Amino acid sequence: AKCCSAPSVTMISRLPHLRRCASHVRHASSTAYQIEKQGAAATAVLSHHVLNKIPSATGDKLVVNWLAAGVDPVDLAVMRGAPSAAAYAPPAFPAVPGTEGVAVVASVGPDVKSVKSGDFVIPVKTSAGTWCETGSISESDVVSVPKTIPLELAATLSASPFTAFRLLSDFGSLSPGDVVVHNNASSPVGTALVQIAKSMGIRSISLVDETSAEYSPSVERLKLMGSDVVVDEAFATSDEFKAVISDMPAPKLGINGSTIGSCDVVASLVQGGGTVVTYCLGASDDASIKSKGLSPARFSLPAWLKGQNRSTVDAMVSELVKMIEEGELTGWLQKVKFDELPHAIDEGGMMRRKLVTIMPQAADV
């Protein structure tokens, strides 16, 4: 079938909930991955180092033990040297990669006020260097999260769900009952977006690529996660598809995380006067969007995080944590051991699952 619509059903996490307590651990040494040089294969560009010097907590710094870290598409683009990922790249190489993760605070500097030893935190900055066992990070670059949410969901909260939440909150002046259309729907941002949209009362039309071997599972997964309509992108411009969605309001917002050609398909479905926003690694032709009577926009998570006050970030994290606790937000994830991470990256997640690496010390907390 080319197009599928169905009532939304909440999907439970595919990974086991890890039992945790408030204790924390310290090690005499730590290991970390470094990108030595950019390239296509993780096994060729990532090196696994033992760090004998453990950082100390001074000033506003925290020493944290990372418990789990996600492998975001942005991390892979940085590793491979994609020009579109330049805003997410560290200032120089070699560098410890990793944009998202969850850590337990081991110690705090004398100027730290908002967190304490034993707290769980996630980064609210890009290039946080989460692919390591122990590291140092500023108090202003983390936010606390409850220990009650599944570890793998905490570890993947600060990239794709952040992006999806902001796209739905900041563009198109959306209200419950409004409709959005988005491409690259089976990506981590796409799967977060359909769930968050459902929680907000917003209906979604999800475009996927039928040429992918994972097409049918992607359709079913997106339907379970909350998408109102899932359709092959090539079919989305047909008169037959327009008849299928004739009982829905035209989308007020188009969300593009793919190519210029795919963006044009999204724009063709948005109502006149609407907005098409391109995020992350996506590409768009603003002139083409304007020619359709639409407003082009672009969203960059690093730029947003730099420009926001802490209360806004905290409020967003609270909303997302609430969605997780109420079973409205989960992930399509595959857990891998830390020492197997480069090989797992090169093999890719099964059925388009996002990889989450679990550190050895996660068993100690």
Short mmCIF file of C-alpha atoms in Angstrom, two decimals, residues 15 19 26 31 36 38 61 73 89 102 125 137 141 147 176 180 182 230-231 254 259 289 295 299 317 354:
data_model
loop_
_atom_site.label_atom_id
_atom_site.label_comp_id
_atom_site.label_asym_id
_atom_site.label_seq_id
_atom_site.Cartn_x
_atom_site.Cartn_y
_atom_site.Cartn_z
CA LEU A 15 14.95 -1.47 25.69
CA ARG A 19 17.34 0.00 37.78
CA ARG A 26 34.76 7.11 40.37
CA THR A 31 38.47 5.44 28.41
CA GLU A 36 41.56 11.36 14.92
CA GLN A 38 37.31 12.64 9.56
CA LYS A 61 32.87 22.51 36.46
CA PRO A 73 22.93 11.49 12.78
CA ALA A 89 31.76 20.02 14.84
CA VAL A 102 23.23 10.92 30.39
CA LYS A 125 25.19 21.91 24.28
CA ILE A 137 31.52 19.82 31.78
CA ASP A 141 25.91 23.06 29.89
CA LYS A 147 16.52 8.91 37.72
CA PRO A 176 -4.48 21.52 18.57
CA VAL A 180 1.99 19.35 9.84
CA HIS A 182 7.32 16.27 7.39
CA VAL A 230 2.15 7.72 6.51
CA VAL A 231 2.80 7.89 2.78
CA GLY A 254 6.06 21.80 6.48
CA THR A 259 17.10 17.15 0.17
CA ILE A 289 9.37 27.92 -1.37
CA SER A 295 7.60 31.42 4.09
CA PHE A 299 16.22 25.92 12.58
CA VAL A 317 13.16 19.42 29.34
CA LYS A 354 19.26 4.65 16.65
#
